[in-house]
Short mmCIF file of C-alpha atoms in Angstrom, two decimals:
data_model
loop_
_atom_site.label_atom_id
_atom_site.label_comp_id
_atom_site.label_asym_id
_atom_site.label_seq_id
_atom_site.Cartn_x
_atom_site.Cartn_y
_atom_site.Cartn_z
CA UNK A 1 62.24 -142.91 42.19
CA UNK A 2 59.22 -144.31 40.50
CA UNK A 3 59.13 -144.63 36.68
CA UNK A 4 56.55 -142.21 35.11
CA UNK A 5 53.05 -143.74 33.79
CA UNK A 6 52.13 -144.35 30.48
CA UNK A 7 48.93 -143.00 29.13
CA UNK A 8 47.95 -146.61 28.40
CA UNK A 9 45.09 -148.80 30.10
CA UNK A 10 48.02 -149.87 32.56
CA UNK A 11 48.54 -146.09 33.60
CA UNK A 12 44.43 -146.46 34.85
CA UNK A 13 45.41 -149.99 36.51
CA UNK A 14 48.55 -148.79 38.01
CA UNK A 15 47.45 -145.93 39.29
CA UNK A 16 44.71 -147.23 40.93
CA UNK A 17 46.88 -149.52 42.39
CA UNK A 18 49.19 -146.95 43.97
CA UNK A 19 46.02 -145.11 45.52
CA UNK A 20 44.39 -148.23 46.77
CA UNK A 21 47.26 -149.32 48.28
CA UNK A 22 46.79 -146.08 50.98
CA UNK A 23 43.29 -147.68 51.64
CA UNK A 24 44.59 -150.14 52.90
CA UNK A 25 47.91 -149.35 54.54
CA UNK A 26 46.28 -146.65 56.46
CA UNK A 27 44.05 -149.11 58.69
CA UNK A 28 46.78 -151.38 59.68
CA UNK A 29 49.03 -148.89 60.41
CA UNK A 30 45.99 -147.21 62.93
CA UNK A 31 45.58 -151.00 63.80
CA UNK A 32 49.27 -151.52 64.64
CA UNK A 33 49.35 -148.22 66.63
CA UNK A 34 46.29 -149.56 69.03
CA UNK A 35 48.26 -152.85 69.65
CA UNK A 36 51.58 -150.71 70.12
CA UNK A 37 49.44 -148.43 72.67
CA UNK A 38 48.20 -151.03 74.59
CA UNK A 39 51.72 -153.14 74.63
CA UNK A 40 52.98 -149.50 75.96
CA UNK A 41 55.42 -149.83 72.99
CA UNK A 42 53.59 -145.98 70.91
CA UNK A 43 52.94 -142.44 71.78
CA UNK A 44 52.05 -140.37 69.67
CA UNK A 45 54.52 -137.63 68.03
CA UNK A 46 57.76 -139.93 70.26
CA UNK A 47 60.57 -140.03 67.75
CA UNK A 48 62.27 -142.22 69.74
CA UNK A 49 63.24 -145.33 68.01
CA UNK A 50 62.05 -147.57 71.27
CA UNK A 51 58.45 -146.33 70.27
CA UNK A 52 56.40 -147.40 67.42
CA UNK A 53 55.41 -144.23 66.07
CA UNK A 54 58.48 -143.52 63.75
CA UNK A 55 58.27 -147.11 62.08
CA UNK A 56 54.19 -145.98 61.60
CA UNK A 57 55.40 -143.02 60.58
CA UNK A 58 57.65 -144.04 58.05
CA UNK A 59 55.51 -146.45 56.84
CA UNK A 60 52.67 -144.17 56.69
CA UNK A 61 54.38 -141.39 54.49
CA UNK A 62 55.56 -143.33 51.96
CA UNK A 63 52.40 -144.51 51.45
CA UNK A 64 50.74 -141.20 51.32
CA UNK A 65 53.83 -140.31 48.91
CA UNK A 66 53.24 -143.46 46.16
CA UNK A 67 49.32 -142.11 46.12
CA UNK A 68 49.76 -138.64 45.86
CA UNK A 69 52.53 -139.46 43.32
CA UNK A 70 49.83 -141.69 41.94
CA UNK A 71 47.55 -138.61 41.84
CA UNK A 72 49.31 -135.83 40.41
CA UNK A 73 50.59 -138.27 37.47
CA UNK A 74 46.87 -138.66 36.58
CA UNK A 75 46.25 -134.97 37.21
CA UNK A 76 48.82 -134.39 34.25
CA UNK A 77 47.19 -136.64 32.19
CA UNK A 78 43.91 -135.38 32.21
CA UNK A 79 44.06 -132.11 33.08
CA UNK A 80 43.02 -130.42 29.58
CA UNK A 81 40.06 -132.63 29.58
CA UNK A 82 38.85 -131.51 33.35
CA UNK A 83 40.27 -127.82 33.01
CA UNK A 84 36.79 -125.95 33.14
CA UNK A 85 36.35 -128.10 36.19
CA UNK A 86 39.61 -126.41 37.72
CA UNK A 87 40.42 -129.95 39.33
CA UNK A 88 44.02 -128.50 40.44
CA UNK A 89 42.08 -126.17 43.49
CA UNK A 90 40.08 -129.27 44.10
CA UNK A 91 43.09 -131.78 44.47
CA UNK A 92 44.89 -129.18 46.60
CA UNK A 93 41.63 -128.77 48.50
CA UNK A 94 41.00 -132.13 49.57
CA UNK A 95 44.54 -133.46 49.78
CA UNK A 96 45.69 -130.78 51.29
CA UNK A 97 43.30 -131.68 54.78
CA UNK A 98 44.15 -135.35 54.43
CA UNK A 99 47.97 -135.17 53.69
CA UNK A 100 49.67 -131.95 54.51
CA UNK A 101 48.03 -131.95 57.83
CA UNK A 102 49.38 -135.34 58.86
CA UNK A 103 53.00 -134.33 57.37
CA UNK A 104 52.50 -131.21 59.58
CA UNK A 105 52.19 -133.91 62.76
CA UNK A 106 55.60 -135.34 61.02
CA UNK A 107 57.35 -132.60 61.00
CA UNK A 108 56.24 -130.86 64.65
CA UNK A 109 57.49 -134.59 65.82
CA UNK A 110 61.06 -134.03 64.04
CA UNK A 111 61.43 -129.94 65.56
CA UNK A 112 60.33 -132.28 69.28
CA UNK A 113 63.00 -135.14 68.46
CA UNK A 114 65.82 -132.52 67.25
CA UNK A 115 65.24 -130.25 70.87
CA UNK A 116 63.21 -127.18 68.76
CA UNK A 117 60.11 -127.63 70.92
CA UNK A 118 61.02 -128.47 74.27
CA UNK A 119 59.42 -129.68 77.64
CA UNK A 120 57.89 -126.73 79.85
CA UNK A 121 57.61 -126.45 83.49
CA UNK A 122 53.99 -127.82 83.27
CA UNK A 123 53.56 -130.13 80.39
CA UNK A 124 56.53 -132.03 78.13
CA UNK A 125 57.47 -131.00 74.44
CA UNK A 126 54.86 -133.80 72.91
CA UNK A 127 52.16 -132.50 74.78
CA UNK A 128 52.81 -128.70 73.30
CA UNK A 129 53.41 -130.43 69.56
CA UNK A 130 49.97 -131.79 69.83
CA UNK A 131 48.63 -128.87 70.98
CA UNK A 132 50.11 -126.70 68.59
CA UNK A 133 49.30 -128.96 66.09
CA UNK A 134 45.74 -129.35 66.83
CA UNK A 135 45.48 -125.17 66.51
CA UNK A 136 47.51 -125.15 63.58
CA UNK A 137 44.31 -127.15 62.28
CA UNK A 138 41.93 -125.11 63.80
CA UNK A 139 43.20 -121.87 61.73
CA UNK A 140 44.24 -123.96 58.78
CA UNK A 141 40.46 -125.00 58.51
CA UNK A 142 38.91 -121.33 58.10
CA UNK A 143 41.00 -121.28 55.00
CA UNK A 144 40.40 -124.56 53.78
CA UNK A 145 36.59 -123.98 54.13
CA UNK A 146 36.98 -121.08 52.08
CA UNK A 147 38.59 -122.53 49.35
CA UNK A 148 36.21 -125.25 49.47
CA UNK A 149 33.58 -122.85 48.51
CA UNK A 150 35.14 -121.61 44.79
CA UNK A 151 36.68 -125.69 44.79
CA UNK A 152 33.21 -127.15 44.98
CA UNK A 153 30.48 -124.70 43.87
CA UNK A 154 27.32 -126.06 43.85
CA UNK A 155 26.54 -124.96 40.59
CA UNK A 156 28.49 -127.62 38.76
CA UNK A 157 26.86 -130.43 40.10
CA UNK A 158 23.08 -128.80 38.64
CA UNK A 159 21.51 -129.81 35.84
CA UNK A 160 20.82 -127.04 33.44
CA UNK A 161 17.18 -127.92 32.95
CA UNK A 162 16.52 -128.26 36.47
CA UNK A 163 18.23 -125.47 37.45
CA UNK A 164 15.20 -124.08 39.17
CA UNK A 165 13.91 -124.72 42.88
CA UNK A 166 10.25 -125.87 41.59
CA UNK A 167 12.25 -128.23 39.35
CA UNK A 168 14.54 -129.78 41.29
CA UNK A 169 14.47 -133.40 42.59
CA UNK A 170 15.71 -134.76 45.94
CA UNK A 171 17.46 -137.79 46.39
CA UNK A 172 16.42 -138.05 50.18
CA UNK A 173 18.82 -138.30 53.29
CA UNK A 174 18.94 -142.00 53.21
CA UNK A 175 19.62 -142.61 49.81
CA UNK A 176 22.36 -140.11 50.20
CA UNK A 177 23.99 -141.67 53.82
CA UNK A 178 23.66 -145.42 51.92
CA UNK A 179 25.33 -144.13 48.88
CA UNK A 180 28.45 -142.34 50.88
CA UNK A 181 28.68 -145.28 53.16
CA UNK A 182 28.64 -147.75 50.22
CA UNK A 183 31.98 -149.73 49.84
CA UNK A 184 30.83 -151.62 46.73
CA UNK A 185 33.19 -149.33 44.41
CA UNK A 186 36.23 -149.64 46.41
CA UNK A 187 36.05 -153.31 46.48
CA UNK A 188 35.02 -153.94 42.49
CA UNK A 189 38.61 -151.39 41.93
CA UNK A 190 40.64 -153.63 44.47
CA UNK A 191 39.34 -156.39 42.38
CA UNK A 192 40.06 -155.30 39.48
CA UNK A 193 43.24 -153.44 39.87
CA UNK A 194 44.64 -156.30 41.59
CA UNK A 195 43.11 -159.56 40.59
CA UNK A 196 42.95 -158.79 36.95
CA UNK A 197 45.54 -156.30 36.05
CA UNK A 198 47.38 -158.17 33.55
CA UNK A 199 43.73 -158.07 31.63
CA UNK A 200 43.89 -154.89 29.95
CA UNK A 201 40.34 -154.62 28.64
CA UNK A 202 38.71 -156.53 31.79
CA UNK A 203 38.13 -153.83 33.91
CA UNK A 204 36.53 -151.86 31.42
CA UNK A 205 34.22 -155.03 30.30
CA UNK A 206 33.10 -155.29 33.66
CA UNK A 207 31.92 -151.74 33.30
CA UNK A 208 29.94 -152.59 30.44
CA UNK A 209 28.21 -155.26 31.42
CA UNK A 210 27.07 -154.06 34.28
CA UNK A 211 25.47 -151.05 32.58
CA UNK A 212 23.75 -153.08 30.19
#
């Protein structure tokens, strides 16, 4: 059980740190599964202990547990200060795509391991998990495209002054693919969060002088 965070400037560090670490962990794990594959040691959704996909599995949701543990403890922190932003929809929104749909893999693994879903005359009981996972996602996506649309209206992100067509600027498509590609703030966090977290005012510093 992890301890609960502190509203202190080590609840920012740590929980940075507990959502970074999922940044990381999630490569090597797909790393580890390409090595497995190709040493025939991993198939996807085998439970089987002589296959590499429960130890990546394992190692993969408690990852995904420590950030979204991470996540809701800052949700409760901040919530009365984001509250007109409803950031509770969002979260579920966005996490729910990334995490619930890879615990649903987990799970339609477990129902193939325990003899729930079993082999057919044509194609064996992996085989139908994947497929019935991958329409699971197919029909789980019409919702979550919906939601997105009262999650994220666009109207939040306008300013009120330029609220207008003849007003409104355009940041261009490059600017916008260099900016989303850009992996300059995930590697000032991991260098803050982790190189200096026993400096409780340097992260914030660092901040300040860039700005300036």
């Amino acid at each position: 059980m992890l301890p609960p965070f502190r509203p202190d400037w080590r609840f920012l560090v740590e929980c940075k740190q507990y959502v970074l670490q999922y940044i990381y962990v999630r490569p090597a794990t797909a790393f580890l599964s390409v090595c497995f594959f190709v040493m025939n040691l991993y198939t996807p959704g085998n439970m089987d202990f002589d296959s590499g996909y429960p130890y990546i599995a394992i190692i993969n949701t408690l990852s995904v547990s420590i950030s979204l543990y991470a996540l809701f403890e800052f949700y409760l922190v901040v919530r009365k200060y984001l509250q007109r932003r409803n950031p509770l929809i969002k979260f579920a929104c966005i996490k729910g795509i990334v995490f619930l749909t890879y615990w649903q893999s987990v799970f339609l693994s477990i129902l193939v391991k325990i003899g729930l879903i079993r082999d057919s005359p044509t194609r064996l009981a992996i085989y139908q998990a994947s497929s019935l996972q991958n329409f699971m996602i197919c029909m789980e996506m019409t919702f979550f495209a919906i939601g997105h649309v009262y999650a994220y209206p666009y109207v939040e992100h306008m300013n009120e002054r330029l609220a207008t067509e003849e007003t409104m600027e355009t940041t261009g498509l490059m600017t916008s693919v260099r900016h989303a590609s850009s992996m300059n703030d995930f590697l000032e966090d991991t260098e803050r969060v982790f190189f200096h977290a026993q400096d409780p005012m340097r992260p914030y510093n660092a901040i300040e002088d860039e700005d300036m």
